[in-house]
mmCIF file of C-alpha atoms in Angstrom:
data_model
loop_
_atom_site.group_PDB
_atom_site.id
_atom_site.type_symbol
_atom_site.label_atom_id
_atom_site.label_comp_id
_atom_site.label_asym_id
_atom_site.label_seq_id
_atom_site.Cartn_x
_atom_site.Cartn_y
_atom_site.Cartn_z
ATOM 1 C CA MET A 13 -135.637 92.562 0.778
ATOM 2 C CA SER A 14 -134.987 94.114 -2.600
ATOM 3 C CA THR A 15 -132.565 92.509 -4.984
ATOM 4 C CA VAL A 16 -130.237 94.649 -7.069
ATOM 5 C CA ASN A 17 -129.979 93.666 -10.621
ATOM 6 C CA LYS A 18 -126.409 93.460 -11.923
ATOM 7 C CA SER A 19 -127.326 95.299 -15.070
ATOM 8 C CA ASP A 20 -128.595 98.195 -12.975
ATOM 9 C CA LEU A 21 -125.305 98.324 -11.146
ATOM 10 C CA ILE A 22 -123.437 98.509 -14.420
ATOM 11 C CA LEU A 23 -125.689 101.248 -15.721
ATOM 12 C CA ASP A 24 -125.205 103.211 -12.512
ATOM 13 C CA GLU A 25 -121.475 102.865 -12.839
ATOM 14 C CA LEU A 26 -121.560 104.049 -16.466
ATOM 15 C CA LYS A 27 -123.660 107.014 -15.392
ATOM 16 C CA ARG A 28 -121.156 107.933 -12.716
ATOM 17 C CA ARG A 29 -118.303 107.672 -15.186
ATOM 18 C CA ARG A 30 -120.074 109.884 -17.667
ATOM 19 C CA GLN A 31 -120.582 112.518 -15.019
ATOM 20 C CA ARG A 32 -116.954 112.415 -14.038
ATOM 21 C CA GLU A 33 -115.163 115.256 -15.666
ATOM 22 C CA VAL A 34 -112.301 113.863 -17.628
ATOM 23 C CA VAL A 35 -109.726 116.227 -18.969
ATOM 24 C CA ASP A 36 -107.553 114.546 -21.525
ATOM 25 C CA VAL A 37 -104.255 116.403 -21.748
ATOM 26 C CA GLU A 38 -101.874 115.257 -24.433
ATOM 27 C CA GLU A 39 -98.308 116.070 -23.539
ATOM 28 C CA GLU A 40 -96.334 118.095 -26.062
ATOM 29 C CA LYS A 41 -94.018 115.921 -28.107
ATOM 30 C CA VAL A 42 -90.978 116.607 -30.193
ATOM 31 C CA LYS A 43 -89.584 114.631 -33.110
ATOM 32 C CA ILE A 44 -86.137 113.211 -32.511
ATOM 33 C CA VAL A 45 -83.678 111.619 -34.953
ATOM 34 C CA ILE A 46 -81.497 109.169 -33.038
ATOM 35 C CA PHE A 47 -78.166 108.183 -34.556
ATOM 36 C CA SER A 48 -74.974 106.427 -33.601
ATOM 37 C CA LEU A 49 -71.370 107.536 -33.604
ATOM 38 C CA LEU A 50 -69.087 104.641 -32.749
ATOM 39 C CA ASP A 51 -70.684 103.087 -29.626
ATOM 40 C CA ASP A 52 -72.543 106.198 -28.480
ATOM 41 C CA CYS A 53 -76.066 107.368 -29.239
ATOM 42 C CA PHE A 54 -76.890 110.955 -30.149
ATOM 43 C CA ALA A 55 -79.939 112.751 -31.457
ATOM 44 C CA PHE A 56 -80.959 115.842 -33.366
ATOM 45 C CA TYR A 57 -84.338 117.495 -33.221
ATOM 46 C CA GLY A 58 -86.288 116.343 -36.262
ATOM 47 C CA SER A 59 -87.189 119.930 -37.109
ATOM 48 C CA ASP A 60 -83.483 120.591 -37.822
ATOM 49 C CA ILE A 61 -83.141 117.655 -40.227
ATOM 50 C CA LYS A 62 -84.427 118.146 -43.763
ATOM 51 C CA GLU A 63 -83.381 114.832 -45.298
ATOM 52 C CA ILE A 64 -81.474 111.692 -44.484
ATOM 53 C CA LEU A 65 -79.293 110.643 -47.401
ATOM 54 C CA PRO A 66 -77.713 107.251 -48.139
ATOM 55 C CA PRO A 67 -73.930 106.777 -48.257
ATOM 56 C CA GLN A 68 -72.420 108.353 -51.341
ATOM 57 C CA THR A 69 -69.202 109.809 -52.686
ATOM 58 C CA ILE A 70 -67.979 112.817 -50.731
ATOM 59 C CA TYR A 71 -65.760 114.969 -52.928
ATOM 60 C CA PHE A 72 -62.727 116.451 -51.186
ATOM 61 C CA VAL A 73 -62.364 120.242 -51.404
ATOM 62 C CA PRO A 74 -58.763 121.488 -51.133
ATOM 63 C CA GLY A 75 -58.299 124.089 -48.455
ATOM 64 C CA ALA A 76 -61.698 123.584 -46.820
ATOM 65 C CA PRO A 77 -61.716 123.577 -42.990
ATOM 66 C CA ASP A 78 -60.713 120.251 -41.452
ATOM 67 C CA PHE A 79 -64.233 119.620 -40.125
ATOM 68 C CA ILE A 80 -65.524 119.680 -43.728
ATOM 69 C CA MET A 81 -65.223 116.238 -45.320
ATOM 70 C CA GLY A 82 -66.117 117.602 -48.734
ATOM 71 C CA VAL A 83 -69.192 118.118 -50.856
ATOM 72 C CA ILE A 84 -71.933 115.863 -52.220
ATOM 73 C CA ASN A 85 -74.272 116.039 -55.171
ATOM 74 C CA ASN A 86 -77.782 115.810 -53.761
ATOM 75 C CA ARG A 87 -79.991 115.698 -56.846
ATOM 76 C CA GLY A 88 -78.250 118.701 -58.343
ATOM 77 C CA ASP A 89 -77.789 120.615 -55.101
ATOM 78 C CA VAL A 90 -74.215 120.730 -53.854
ATOM 79 C CA GLU A 91 -74.031 120.361 -50.085
ATOM 80 C CA SER A 92 -71.082 120.419 -47.728
ATOM 81 C CA VAL A 93 -70.618 117.483 -45.333
ATOM 82 C CA ILE A 94 -69.484 118.075 -41.765
ATOM 83 C CA ASN A 95 -67.332 115.627 -39.836
ATOM 84 C CA ILE A 96 -69.190 115.926 -36.527
ATOM 85 C CA ASN A 97 -66.703 113.576 -34.855
ATOM 86 C CA ARG A 98 -64.227 116.452 -34.788
ATOM 87 C CA PHE A 99 -66.524 118.391 -32.442
ATOM 88 C CA LEU A 100 -67.128 115.455 -30.134
ATOM 89 C CA GLY A 101 -63.538 114.300 -29.772
ATOM 90 C CA PHE A 102 -64.068 111.063 -31.715
ATOM 91 C CA PRO A 103 -61.749 109.607 -34.358
ATOM 92 C CA ASP A 104 -62.613 110.452 -37.957
ATOM 93 C CA PRO A 105 -65.531 108.427 -39.369
ATOM 94 C CA GLU A 106 -65.410 105.975 -42.243
ATOM 95 C CA MET A 107 -68.207 105.714 -44.756
ATOM 96 C CA GLY A 108 -69.906 102.310 -44.485
ATOM 97 C CA PRO A 109 -73.148 100.776 -45.718
ATOM 98 C CA GLN A 110 -74.974 101.914 -42.572
ATOM 99 C CA SER A 111 -73.611 105.461 -42.768
ATOM 100 C CA ARG A 112 -76.061 108.245 -43.452
ATOM 101 C CA ILE A 113 -75.737 111.949 -44.221
ATOM 102 C CA ALA A 114 -78.244 113.987 -42.243
ATOM 103 C CA LEU A 115 -78.990 117.150 -44.204
ATOM 104 C CA ALA A 116 -79.428 119.697 -41.457
ATOM 105 C CA TYR A 117 -80.412 123.345 -41.241
ATOM 106 C CA GLY A 118 -79.567 125.717 -38.419
ATOM 107 C CA ALA A 119 -78.168 129.193 -37.723
ATOM 108 C CA GLY A 120 -78.883 130.113 -41.332
ATOM 109 C CA ILE A 121 -76.650 127.347 -42.678
ATOM 110 C CA ARG A 122 -77.513 124.118 -44.479
ATOM 111 C CA SER A 123 -75.049 121.244 -44.492
ATOM 112 C CA GLY A 124 -74.865 117.493 -44.369
ATOM 113 C CA ILE A 125 -73.591 115.776 -41.242
ATOM 114 C CA LEU A 126 -72.101 112.292 -41.555
ATOM 115 C CA VAL A 127 -73.281 109.793 -38.916
ATOM 116 C CA ASP A 128 -72.488 106.086 -38.491
ATOM 117 C CA SER A 129 -76.135 104.988 -38.641
ATOM 118 C CA ILE A 130 -79.661 106.209 -38.040
ATOM 119 C CA LEU A 131 -81.214 104.219 -35.190
ATOM 120 C CA ASP A 132 -84.695 105.700 -34.973
ATOM 121 C CA VAL A 133 -86.934 108.626 -35.759
ATOM 122 C CA MET A 134 -89.558 109.073 -33.059
ATOM 123 C CA ASP A 135 -91.867 111.482 -31.287
ATOM 124 C CA VAL A 136 -90.976 111.802 -27.603
ATOM 125 C CA PRO A 137 -92.678 113.819 -24.839
ATOM 126 C CA ILE A 138 -90.603 116.890 -24.051
ATOM 127 C CA SER A 139 -90.600 115.911 -20.386
ATOM 128 C CA LEU A 140 -88.485 112.854 -21.215
ATOM 129 C CA ILE A 141 -85.615 115.072 -22.349
ATOM 130 C CA SER A 142 -83.644 116.118 -19.315
ATOM 131 C CA PRO A 143 -81.003 118.847 -19.053
ATOM 132 C CA PRO A 144 -77.452 117.890 -20.045
ATOM 133 C CA LEU A 145 -75.468 115.928 -17.472
ATOM 134 C CA SER A 146 -73.247 118.152 -15.396
ATOM 135 C CA THR A 147 -70.512 115.549 -15.765
ATOM 136 C CA LEU A 148 -70.517 116.002 -19.531
ATOM 137 C CA ASP A 149 -67.162 116.622 -21.156
ATOM 138 C CA GLU A 150 -66.471 120.352 -21.500
ATOM 139 C CA GLY A 151 -65.789 120.096 -25.233
ATOM 140 C CA LYS A 152 -69.134 118.472 -25.985
ATOM 141 C CA ARG A 153 -71.260 120.477 -23.576
ATOM 142 C CA GLU A 154 -71.564 123.541 -25.792
ATOM 143 C CA PHE A 155 -73.368 121.471 -28.458
ATOM 144 C CA VAL A 156 -75.661 119.504 -26.130
ATOM 145 C CA THR A 157 -79.228 120.508 -25.305
ATOM 146 C CA GLY A 158 -80.331 117.478 -23.317
ATOM 147 C CA GLU A 159 -80.240 113.793 -22.482
ATOM 148 C CA MET A 160 -82.833 111.068 -22.850
ATOM 149 C CA ALA A 161 -83.152 107.328 -22.554
ATOM 150 C CA TYR A 162 -83.526 105.075 -25.571
ATOM 151 C CA GLY A 163 -84.071 101.507 -24.443
ATOM 152 C CA ASN A 164 -81.195 100.867 -22.081
ATOM 153 C CA LYS A 165 -78.995 103.465 -23.725
ATOM 154 C CA ASN A 166 -78.424 107.111 -22.978
ATOM 155 C CA VAL A 167 -78.942 109.497 -25.871
ATOM 156 C CA THR A 168 -77.240 112.883 -25.985
ATOM 157 C CA VAL A 169 -79.394 115.422 -27.797
ATOM 158 C CA LEU A 170 -77.309 117.799 -29.912
ATOM 159 C CA SER A 171 -78.237 121.230 -31.201
ATOM 160 C CA VAL A 172 -77.644 121.667 -34.934
ATOM 161 C CA GLY A 173 -77.853 125.431 -34.419
ATOM 162 C CA LYS A 174 -75.065 125.423 -31.835
ATOM 163 C CA ILE A 175 -72.832 123.285 -34.069
ATOM 164 C CA PHE A 176 -73.420 125.501 -37.080
ATOM 165 C CA GLU A 177 -72.903 128.670 -35.020
ATOM 166 C CA LYS A 178 -69.494 127.294 -34.109
ATOM 167 C CA VAL A 179 -68.448 126.654 -37.714
ATOM 168 C CA LYS A 180 -69.823 129.622 -39.598
ATOM 169 C CA MET B 6 -41.963 121.375 -77.877
ATOM 170 C CA SER B 7 -45.392 119.848 -78.363
ATOM 171 C CA ALA B 8 -47.954 122.509 -77.852
ATOM 172 C CA TYR B 9 -51.420 123.154 -79.136
ATOM 173 C CA ALA B 10 -53.847 125.998 -78.806
ATOM 174 C CA VAL B 11 -57.021 125.755 -76.763
ATOM 175 C CA ASN B 12 -60.345 126.573 -78.413
ATOM 176 C CA LYS B 13 -61.619 129.581 -76.513
ATOM 177 C CA SER B 14 -65.038 130.102 -78.123
ATOM 178 C CA ALA B 15 -68.217 129.461 -76.162
ATOM 179 C CA SER B 16 -71.675 130.986 -76.049
ATOM 180 C CA MET B 17 -73.036 133.029 -73.134
ATOM 181 C CA GLU B 18 -75.046 130.027 -71.973
ATOM 182 C CA GLU B 19 -72.097 127.728 -71.826
ATOM 183 C CA ILE B 20 -68.488 127.758 -70.851
ATOM 184 C CA ASN B 21 -65.546 125.902 -72.341
ATOM 185 C CA LEU B 22 -63.935 123.880 -69.610
ATOM 186 C CA LEU B 23 -60.671 122.009 -69.704
ATOM 187 C CA PHE B 24 -61.012 118.930 -67.488
ATOM 188 C CA PHE B 25 -57.936 117.525 -65.819
ATOM 189 C CA LYS B 26 -56.727 115.431 -62.886
ATOM 190 C CA ALA B 27 -54.323 116.499 -60.179
ATOM 191 C CA GLY B 28 -53.517 114.822 -56.891
ATOM 192 C CA GLY B 29 -56.360 112.326 -57.206
ATOM 193 C CA LEU B 30 -58.964 115.030 -57.819
ATOM 194 C CA ARG B 31 -60.900 115.793 -60.968
ATOM 195 C CA MET B 32 -60.916 119.487 -61.725
ATOM 196 C CA ALA B 33 -61.719 121.897 -64.508
ATOM 197 C CA VAL B 34 -60.459 125.312 -65.524
ATOM 198 C CA GLU B 35 -62.035 127.757 -67.916
ATOM 199 C CA ALA B 36 -60.259 126.952 -71.166
ATOM 200 C CA SER B 37 -59.607 130.613 -71.990
ATOM 201 C CA GLN B 38 -57.253 130.822 -68.998
ATOM 202 C CA VAL B 39 -54.924 128.325 -70.630
ATOM 203 C CA SER B 40 -52.964 129.605 -73.615
ATOM 204 C CA GLU B 41 -51.101 126.360 -74.312
ATOM 205 C CA MET B 42 -50.741 122.819 -73.065
ATOM 206 C CA MET B 43 -47.307 121.265 -73.042
ATOM 207 C CA ASP B 44 -45.803 117.941 -72.135
ATOM 208 C CA ALA B 45 -43.162 117.682 -69.407
ATOM 209 C CA GLU B 46 -40.206 118.076 -71.772
ATOM 210 C CA GLY B 47 -41.689 121.096 -73.497
ATOM 211 C CA ALA B 48 -42.445 122.718 -70.172
ATOM 212 C CA ALA B 49 -38.890 122.120 -68.939
ATOM 213 C CA ASN B 50 -37.442 123.665 -72.100
ATOM 214 C CA SER B 51 -39.772 126.654 -72.025
ATOM 215 C CA GLY B 52 -37.801 128.457 -69.348
ATOM 216 C CA LEU B 53 -41.043 129.549 -67.700
ATOM 217 C CA PRO B 54 -41.573 129.320 -63.963
ATOM 218 C CA LEU B 55 -43.488 126.110 -63.239
ATOM 219 C CA VAL B 56 -45.689 125.428 -60.237
ATOM 220 C CA ARG B 57 -47.165 122.120 -59.226
ATOM 221 C CA LEU B 58 -50.811 122.386 -58.291
ATOM 222 C CA ASP B 59 -50.202 120.491 -55.044
ATOM 223 C CA GLU B 60 -47.865 123.303 -54.010
ATOM 224 C CA MET B 61 -50.738 125.752 -54.381
ATOM 225 C CA LEU B 62 -53.585 123.588 -53.079
ATOM 226 C CA PRO B 63 -53.575 120.863 -50.446
ATOM 227 C CA LEU B 64 -54.321 117.845 -52.662
ATOM 228 C CA PRO B 65 -55.001 114.468 -51.020
ATOM 229 C CA GLU B 66 -52.612 112.333 -53.083
ATOM 230 C CA GLY B 67 -49.878 114.743 -54.112
ATOM 231 C CA GLN B 68 -48.874 114.871 -57.777
ATOM 232 C CA THR B 69 -46.740 113.134 -60.317
ATOM 233 C CA THR B 70 -44.007 115.306 -61.759
ATOM 234 C CA GLN B 71 -44.247 113.902 -65.302
ATOM 235 C CA GLY B 72 -47.668 115.328 -66.042
ATOM 236 C CA LYS B 73 -48.947 117.944 -68.431
ATOM 237 C CA THR B 74 -48.365 121.649 -68.054
ATOM 238 C CA PHE B 75 -50.837 124.408 -68.656
ATOM 239 C CA LEU B 76 -49.280 127.638 -69.809
ATOM 240 C CA ILE B 77 -50.985 130.554 -68.149
ATOM 241 C CA GLY B 78 -50.545 133.760 -70.111
ATOM 242 C CA GLY B 79 -50.481 137.356 -68.957
ATOM 243 C CA ASN B 80 -47.709 139.820 -68.110
ATOM 244 C CA LYS B 81 -45.738 137.141 -66.344
ATOM 245 C CA PRO B 82 -46.630 133.806 -67.942
ATOM 246 C CA TYR B 83 -46.049 130.640 -65.959
ATOM 247 C CA GLY B 84 -46.868 126.954 -66.161
ATOM 248 C CA VAL B 85 -49.100 124.910 -63.899
ATOM 249 C CA VAL B 86 -48.225 121.204 -63.746
ATOM 250 C CA VAL B 87 -51.164 118.793 -63.521
ATOM 251 C CA ASP B 88 -51.283 114.978 -63.644
ATOM 252 C CA SER B 89 -53.324 114.417 -66.792
ATOM 253 C CA ILE B 90 -55.763 116.078 -69.157
ATOM 254 C CA ASP B 91 -59.156 114.501 -69.717
ATOM 255 C CA GLU B 92 -61.036 116.592 -72.234
ATOM 256 C CA ILE B 93 -62.170 120.025 -73.280
ATOM 257 C CA ALA B 94 -65.930 120.423 -73.397
ATOM 258 C CA ALA B 95 -68.560 123.135 -73.629
ATOM 259 C CA VAL B 96 -70.660 122.917 -70.471
ATOM 260 C CA GLY B 97 -73.967 124.669 -69.817
ATOM 261 C CA ILE B 98 -73.695 127.200 -67.022
ATOM 262 C CA ASP B 99 -76.757 125.594 -65.406
ATOM 263 C CA SER B 100 -74.522 122.661 -64.493
ATOM 264 C CA LEU B 101 -72.206 124.917 -62.483
ATOM 265 C CA ARG B 102 -72.788 125.573 -58.792
ATOM 266 C CA PRO B 103 -71.122 127.848 -56.241
ATOM 267 C CA MET B 104 -69.260 126.125 -53.457
ATOM 268 C CA PRO B 105 -71.429 125.674 -50.327
ATOM 269 C CA PRO B 106 -70.522 128.380 -47.764
ATOM 270 C CA LEU B 107 -68.885 126.056 -45.226
ATOM 271 C CA ALA B 108 -66.667 124.473 -47.887
ATOM 272 C CA ALA B 109 -65.899 127.765 -49.612
ATOM 273 C CA SER B 110 -63.720 129.160 -46.874
ATOM 274 C CA GLY B 111 -60.671 127.359 -48.245
ATOM 275 C CA SER B 112 -58.630 128.355 -51.268
ATOM 276 C CA VAL B 113 -59.962 131.319 -53.238
ATOM 277 C CA ALA B 114 -58.788 129.535 -56.383
ATOM 278 C CA ILE B 115 -61.610 126.968 -56.036
ATOM 279 C CA TRP B 116 -64.590 129.029 -57.141
ATOM 280 C CA GLY B 117 -67.301 126.403 -57.570
ATOM 281 C CA VAL B 118 -68.118 122.984 -58.924
ATOM 282 C CA CYS B 119 -69.299 121.476 -62.179
ATOM 283 C CA LEU B 120 -71.870 118.674 -62.051
ATOM 284 C CA ARG B 121 -71.383 115.921 -64.620
ATOM 285 C CA GLY B 122 -73.890 113.143 -64.037
ATOM 286 C CA ASP B 123 -73.507 112.243 -60.378
ATOM 287 C CA ASP B 124 -69.910 113.474 -60.307
ATOM 288 C CA ILE B 125 -68.626 116.724 -58.913
ATOM 289 C CA LEU B 126 -65.598 118.416 -60.463
ATOM 290 C CA LEU B 127 -63.865 121.324 -58.794
ATOM 291 C CA LEU B 128 -63.630 124.558 -60.773
ATOM 292 C CA VAL B 129 -60.205 126.157 -60.445
ATOM 293 C CA ASP B 130 -59.383 129.741 -61.341
ATOM 294 C CA PHE B 131 -55.729 129.886 -62.375
ATOM 295 C CA GLN B 132 -55.835 133.686 -62.408
ATOM 296 C CA ARG B 133 -56.486 133.562 -58.671
ATOM 297 C CA LEU B 134 -53.571 131.175 -58.287
ATOM 298 C CA ALA B 135 -51.429 133.713 -60.129
ATOM 299 C CA GLY B 136 -51.174 136.074 -57.167
ATOM 300 C CA PRO B 137 -49.040 133.776 -55.009
ATOM 301 C CA VAL B 138 -47.053 132.573 -58.013
ATOM 302 C CA GLN B 139 -46.147 136.075 -59.157
ATOM 303 C CA ALA B 140 -45.337 137.154 -55.619
ATOM 304 C CA GLU B 141 -42.948 134.198 -55.422
ATOM 305 C CA GLU B 142 -41.344 135.293 -58.686
ATOM 306 C CA LYS B 143 -40.870 138.817 -57.365
ATOM 307 C CA GLU B 144 -39.002 137.496 -54.339
ATOM 308 C CA ARG B 145 -36.528 135.575 -56.540
#
């Protein structure tokens, strides 16, 4: 009776594994900037966001549209700041220490967008972003490109391009 | 009447701006647009039509009525009442910026901004305000 050495078994197993054809497919990912507005979570695609700026003075511009909060001085560049709450049916925001201005680009327009806080910037597999909920409020739906989970919260992914198309 | 002339000279690389406050906002107008500055009493005695800036522009805090008045010359001179005058200064044109497109769709009289340190001051063109003022005069 022949005895099988354990080391031989291991070597055989390694040989089998090496022969096994392994195709490593990395799923396409997309960068997402997750932010809060009141108690809700939203996100922009990272490719639409050029900078995230700290809270600062927003200078009122007489006669500007009501969704424009004013303008800021970003290192010598003057940028408009959009009140995104107006598009989502939320009350007007207040600038606080956690507030951030996301400098966004879309539809040929560059503008800041005031958000209550930035929660995360992360790469997520595209497959994790699902189509917008059919139950979504009609007013918001035109700006929404998808939904995703973030911890135990639902995140609504917004399109900067669609928002800017609406305002230009 | 207390009135004094505004220095209108400036090089091509800079612009003389008259900085003032109105309705809680800091603004500036090209000094050459203002032919005189008067106090409230002088403005009242001048017999010129007077307009408050908050009647021409939606200003966040409204205006005091006891401010200074800029006399705007031309065929039909008129006065523009502002809250206070800060200074007159020559400013390099490289510190001026156009209004961003989304914010520019408001009043045509706001033609850009002036950067002073971290601050932003609105540039007002009183000649562009003149249209509505003179139309109002015509109706009277």
